[in-house]
Amino acid sequence: ELKVEQNPLFLSMQEGKNYTIYCNYSTTSDRLYWYRQDPGKSLESLFVLLSNGAVKQEGRLMASLDTKARLSTLHITAAVHDLSATYFCAVDIDSNYQLIWGAGTKLIIKP
Amino acid sequence: DAGVTQSPTHLIKTRGQQVTLRCSPKSGHDTVSWYQQALGQGPQFIFQYYEEEERQRGNFPDRFSGHQFPNYSSELNVNALLLGDSALYLCASSQESGTGVCDTEAFFGQGTRLTVV
């Protein structure tokens, strides 16, 4: 059974700091997604990582994928308050969009 | 393009009742997946519909059933509701390529918040 583990589950940080969220998964997969969810809202796609070594960046967020280590990271650079949200990673079984999700990382960025 | 739309947005039901949730996929998308997200947790895959058939199913009991219509819209039905069925139900649509691999990202609707009392 595929398991996806995120850590930390909760992160409180000051604006301007850097931090990394980790996503480990237990079986082979070449497709990994990062989503953002604001309280009471739906899921917003951030990154789609489709191959080993993939790195994508958007603003202050950068995601990478190491399929050999079964590890993805979401790095936050010089955090700002607007990035406060819950971040999920999700792994695609069989590349057909049956996603297995991590528990989420609740990120709070204090001014 | 309205994107993925779900209805209703909120719903309150009594234990033992039945509920139907609806989803209209993004224009051009033909595959619909349903997820259950309990409060404070990550989404759980319920099932996926393609060509009007259930193609994949997660670890959910038979009380959860679905349907896809020729226009690609979908319904999720839950019978004999339990308190534990209270959750945000999310619909995601995607486009299937001819090879059987979904090669575009999926888009999520705003969800239906179901409360069972």
CSV table of C-alpha atoms in Angstrom, one decimal:
chain,number,residue,atom,x,y,z
A,1,GLU,CA,0.0,0.0,0.0
A,2,LEU,CA,1.4,3.4,-1.0
A,3,LYS,CA,1.9,5.7,1.9
A,4,VAL,CA,2.7,9.4,1.7
A,5,GLU,CA,4.3,11.1,4.7
A,6,GLN,CA,4.8,14.9,5.0
A,7,ASN,CA,6.8,16.6,7.7
A,8,PRO,CA,6.5,18.8,9.5
A,9,LEU,CA,2.7,18.7,9.9
A,10,PHE,CA,2.7,22.1,11.5
A,11,LEU,CA,5.1,25.0,10.9
A,12,SER,CA,5.1,28.5,12.4
A,13,MET,CA,7.7,30.8,11.0
A,14,GLN,CA,8.6,34.5,10.8
A,15,GLU,CA,8.4,36.5,7.6
A,16,GLY,CA,11.7,36.6,5.7
A,17,LYS,CA,12.8,33.1,6.8
A,18,ASN,CA,13.5,30.1,4.6
A,19,TYR,CA,12.1,26.6,5.2
A,20,THR,CA,11.5,23.3,3.6
A,21,ILE,CA,8.6,20.8,3.7
A,22,TYR,CA,9.4,17.2,3.0
A,23,CYS,CA,7.3,14.6,1.3
A,24,ASN,CA,8.3,10.9,1.4
A,25,TYR,CA,6.4,8.1,-0.3
A,26,SER,CA,6.7,4.4,0.0
A,27,THR,CA,6.5,3.0,-3.6
A,28,THR,CA,7.7,3.9,-7.0
A,29,SER,CA,6.0,6.8,-8.7
A,30,ASP,CA,7.1,9.3,-11.3
A,31,ARG,CA,4.3,11.8,-10.7
A,32,LEU,CA,4.1,14.0,-7.7
A,33,TYR,CA,1.9,17.1,-7.1
A,34,TRP,CA,1.9,19.9,-4.7
A,35,TYR,CA,-1.3,21.7,-3.7
A,36,ARG,CA,-2.2,24.6,-1.5
A,37,GLN,CA,-5.4,24.8,0.5
A,38,ASP,CA,-6.7,27.9,2.3
A,39,PRO,CA,-9.1,27.4,5.2
A,40,GLY,CA,-12.5,26.3,4.0
A,41,LYS,CA,-11.4,26.4,0.4
A,42,SER,CA,-10.6,23.9,-2.4
A,43,LEU,CA,-7.2,22.8,-3.6
A,44,GLU,CA,-5.0,25.0,-5.8
A,45,SER,CA,-2.4,23.3,-7.9
A,46,LEU,CA,1.1,24.6,-7.3
A,47,PHE,CA,3.5,22.2,-9.1
A,48,VAL,CA,3.4,19.0,-11.2
A,49,LEU,CA,6.7,17.0,-11.0
A,50,LEU,CA,6.9,14.3,-13.7
A,51,SER,CA,10.4,13.0,-13.6
A,52,ASN,CA,13.4,12.3,-11.5
A,53,GLY,CA,15.4,15.5,-10.8
A,54,ALA,CA,12.5,17.8,-11.8
A,55,VAL,CA,12.7,21.2,-10.2
A,56,LYS,CA,10.0,23.9,-10.6
A,57,GLN,CA,9.9,27.4,-9.2
A,58,GLU,CA,7.1,29.9,-8.8
A,59,GLY,CA,7.8,33.0,-6.9
A,60,ARG,CA,9.0,32.2,-3.4
A,61,LEU,CA,8.2,28.5,-3.8
A,62,MET,CA,10.4,25.8,-5.3
A,63,ALA,CA,9.6,22.1,-5.6
A,64,SER,CA,11.9,19.2,-6.5
A,65,LEU,CA,11.6,15.5,-7.0
A,66,ASP,CA,14.0,12.7,-6.3
A,67,THR,CA,12.3,9.5,-7.4
A,68,LYS,CA,15.2,7.3,-6.3
A,69,ALA,CA,15.0,8.5,-2.8
A,70,ARG,CA,11.2,8.7,-3.1
A,71,LEU,CA,11.4,12.3,-1.8
A,72,SER,CA,10.0,15.6,-2.8
A,73,THR,CA,10.7,18.9,-1.2
A,74,LEU,CA,8.8,22.2,-1.2
A,75,HIS,CA,11.2,25.1,-0.3
A,76,ILE,CA,10.0,28.5,0.8
A,77,THR,CA,12.3,31.4,0.4
A,78,ALA,CA,11.9,34.7,2.3
A,79,ALA,CA,8.4,33.7,3.5
A,80,VAL,CA,5.6,36.3,3.4
A,81,HIS,CA,2.3,36.2,5.3
A,82,ASP,CA,0.3,35.5,2.1
A,83,LEU,CA,1.9,32.1,1.9
A,84,SER,CA,0.1,31.0,5.1
A,85,ALA,CA,-2.0,27.9,4.1
A,86,THR,CA,-1.9,24.2,4.3
A,87,TYR,CA,0.3,22.5,1.7
A,88,PHE,CA,-0.3,19.0,0.5
A,89,CYS,CA,1.8,16.6,-1.6
A,90,ALA,CA,0.1,13.9,-3.6
A,91,VAL,CA,1.5,10.9,-5.5
A,92,ASP,CA,-0.1,9.5,-8.6
A,93,ILE,CA,-0.6,5.8,-8.7
A,94,ASP,CA,-0.3,4.4,-12.2
A,95,SER,CA,-0.1,7.8,-13.7
A,96,ASN,CA,-3.9,8.0,-14.0
A,97,TYR,CA,-4.7,10.7,-11.5
A,98,GLN,CA,-5.6,8.4,-8.6
A,99,LEU,CA,-3.8,10.5,-6.0
A,100,ILE,CA,-2.6,9.4,-2.6
A,101,TRP,CA,-2.2,12.4,-0.4
A,102,GLY,CA,0.0,13.4,2.5
A,103,ALA,CA,-1.6,14.6,5.7
A,104,GLY,CA,-0.7,18.2,4.9
A,105,THR,CA,1.6,20.8,6.4
A,106,LYS,CA,-0.1,23.7,8.0
A,107,LEU,CA,2.1,26.8,7.5
A,108,ILE,CA,1.6,29.9,9.6
A,109,ILE,CA,3.8,32.9,8.7
A,110,LYS,CA,3.9,35.6,11.3
A,111,PRO,CA,4.6,39.3,10.3
B,1,ASP,CA,-14.8,28.7,-18.7
B,2,ALA,CA,-16.5,28.0,-15.4
B,3,GLY,CA,-14.0,25.4,-14.4
B,4,VAL,CA,-15.1,22.5,-12.2
B,5,THR,CA,-18.4,23.2,-10.6
B,6,GLN,CA,-19.9,21.2,-7.7
B,7,SER,CA,-23.4,21.4,-6.1
B,8,PRO,CA,-24.6,21.9,-3.6
B,9,THR,CA,-21.9,23.8,-1.7
B,10,HIS,CA,-23.2,22.9,1.7
B,11,LEU,CA,-25.5,20.1,2.9
B,12,ILE,CA,-26.9,18.9,6.2
B,13,LYS,CA,-28.3,15.3,6.4
B,14,THR,CA,-29.5,13.0,9.2
B,15,ARG,CA,-27.9,9.7,9.9
B,16,GLY,CA,-29.4,6.9,7.7
B,17,GLN,CA,-30.4,9.3,4.9
B,18,GLN,CA,-29.0,9.2,1.4
B,19,VAL,CA,-27.3,12.0,-0.4
B,20,THR,CA,-26.4,12.9,-4.0
B,21,LEU,CA,-23.6,15.3,-4.9
B,22,ARG,CA,-23.0,16.6,-8.4
B,23,CYS,CA,-20.0,17.6,-10.4
B,24,SER,CA,-19.6,19.3,-13.8
B,25,PRO,CA,-16.1,18.9,-15.1
B,26,LYS,CA,-14.0,21.6,-16.8
B,27,SER,CA,-14.7,22.1,-20.4
B,28,GLY,CA,-12.8,19.5,-22.5
B,29,HIS,CA,-12.2,17.1,-19.6
B,30,ASP,CA,-13.7,13.6,-19.7
B,31,THR,CA,-12.4,12.0,-16.4
B,32,VAL,CA,-13.9,12.7,-13.0
B,33,SER,CA,-12.4,11.7,-9.7
B,34,TRP,CA,-14.0,12.0,-6.3
B,35,TYR,CA,-12.2,12.6,-3.0
B,36,GLN,CA,-13.3,12.8,0.6
B,37,GLN,CA,-11.5,15.2,2.9
B,38,ALA,CA,-12.2,15.0,6.6
B,39,LEU,CA,-11.4,18.0,8.7
B,40,GLY,CA,-7.7,18.4,9.3
B,41,GLN,CA,-6.8,15.6,7.0
B,42,GLY,CA,-5.6,15.0,3.4
B,43,PRO,CA,-8.1,14.0,0.8
B,44,GLN,CA,-8.9,10.3,0.3
B,45,PHE,CA,-9.5,8.9,-3.2
B,46,ILE,CA,-13.0,7.5,-3.5
B,47,PHE,CA,-13.3,6.5,-7.2
B,48,GLN,CA,-12.7,7.7,-10.7
B,49,TYR,CA,-15.1,7.7,-13.7
B,50,TYR,CA,-14.1,7.6,-17.3
B,51,GLU,CA,-16.4,6.7,-20.3
B,52,GLU,CA,-19.3,6.4,-17.9
B,53,GLU,CA,-17.7,3.6,-16.0
B,54,GLU,CA,-15.9,3.4,-12.6
B,55,ARG,CA,-12.3,2.8,-13.5
B,56,GLN,CA,-10.5,3.0,-10.1
B,57,ARG,CA,-11.8,2.7,-6.6
B,58,GLY,CA,-10.3,3.6,-3.3
B,59,ASN,CA,-10.9,1.9,0.1
B,60,PHE,CA,-14.5,3.0,0.5
B,61,PRO,CA,-17.6,0.8,1.2
B,62,ASP,CA,-20.3,0.0,-1.3
B,63,ARG,CA,-22.5,2.7,0.4
B,64,PHE,CA,-20.5,5.1,-1.8
B,65,SER,CA,-21.5,4.8,-5.5
B,66,GLY,CA,-21.3,7.0,-8.5
B,67,HIS,CA,-22.3,7.7,-12.0
B,68,GLN,CA,-21.0,9.5,-15.0
B,69,PHE,CA,-23.3,10.9,-17.7
B,70,PRO,CA,-22.6,11.2,-21.5
B,71,ASN,CA,-21.8,14.9,-21.0
B,72,TYR,CA,-19.0,13.8,-18.6
B,73,SER,CA,-20.7,15.2,-15.5
B,74,SER,CA,-20.8,13.0,-12.5
B,75,GLU,CA,-22.7,12.2,-9.3
B,76,LEU,CA,-21.6,10.8,-6.0
B,77,ASN,CA,-24.2,8.9,-4.0
B,78,VAL,CA,-23.8,7.9,-0.4
B,79,ASN,CA,-26.4,5.7,1.2
B,80,ALA,CA,-27.1,5.0,4.9
B,81,LEU,CA,-25.2,8.1,6.0
B,82,LEU,CA,-23.0,7.8,9.1
B,83,LEU,CA,-21.7,10.6,11.3
B,84,GLY,CA,-18.2,9.7,10.0
B,85,ASP,CA,-19.3,10.6,6.5
B,86,SER,CA,-19.2,14.3,7.5
B,87,ALA,CA,-16.5,15.8,5.3
B,88,LEU,CA,-15.6,18.0,2.3
B,89,TYR,CA,-16.2,16.1,-0.9
B,90,LEU,CA,-14.1,17.2,-3.7
B,91,CYS,CA,-14.4,16.5,-7.4
B,92,ALA,CA,-11.5,16.7,-9.8
B,93,SER,CA,-11.6,16.6,-13.6
B,94,SER,CA,-8.9,15.8,-16.0
B,95,GLN,CA,-8.4,14.9,-19.7
B,96,GLU,CA,-7.5,11.4,-20.7
B,97,SER,CA,-5.1,11.1,-23.5
B,98,GLY,CA,-5.5,8.4,-26.2
B,99,THR,CA,-2.8,6.2,-24.6
B,100,GLY,CA,-4.8,5.8,-21.3
B,101,VAL,CA,-2.5,8.1,-19.4
B,102,CYS,CA,-3.8,11.4,-18.0
B,103,ASP,CA,-1.2,13.8,-19.2
B,104,THR,CA,-2.6,17.0,-17.9
B,105,GLU,CA,-3.1,18.2,-14.4
B,106,ALA,CA,-6.5,17.8,-12.7
B,107,PHE,CA,-8.6,20.7,-11.6
B,108,PHE,CA,-10.6,20.7,-8.4
B,109,GLY,CA,-14.0,22.1,-7.7
B,110,GLN,CA,-14.8,24.1,-4.7
B,111,GLY,CA,-16.2,21.1,-2.9
B,112,THR,CA,-19.4,20.1,-1.1
B,113,ARG,CA,-19.4,20.4,2.7
B,114,LEU,CA,-21.5,17.5,4.0
B,115,THR,CA,-22.5,17.5,7.6
B,116,VAL,CA,-24.3,14.4,9.0
B,117,VAL,CA,-26.2,14.9,12.3
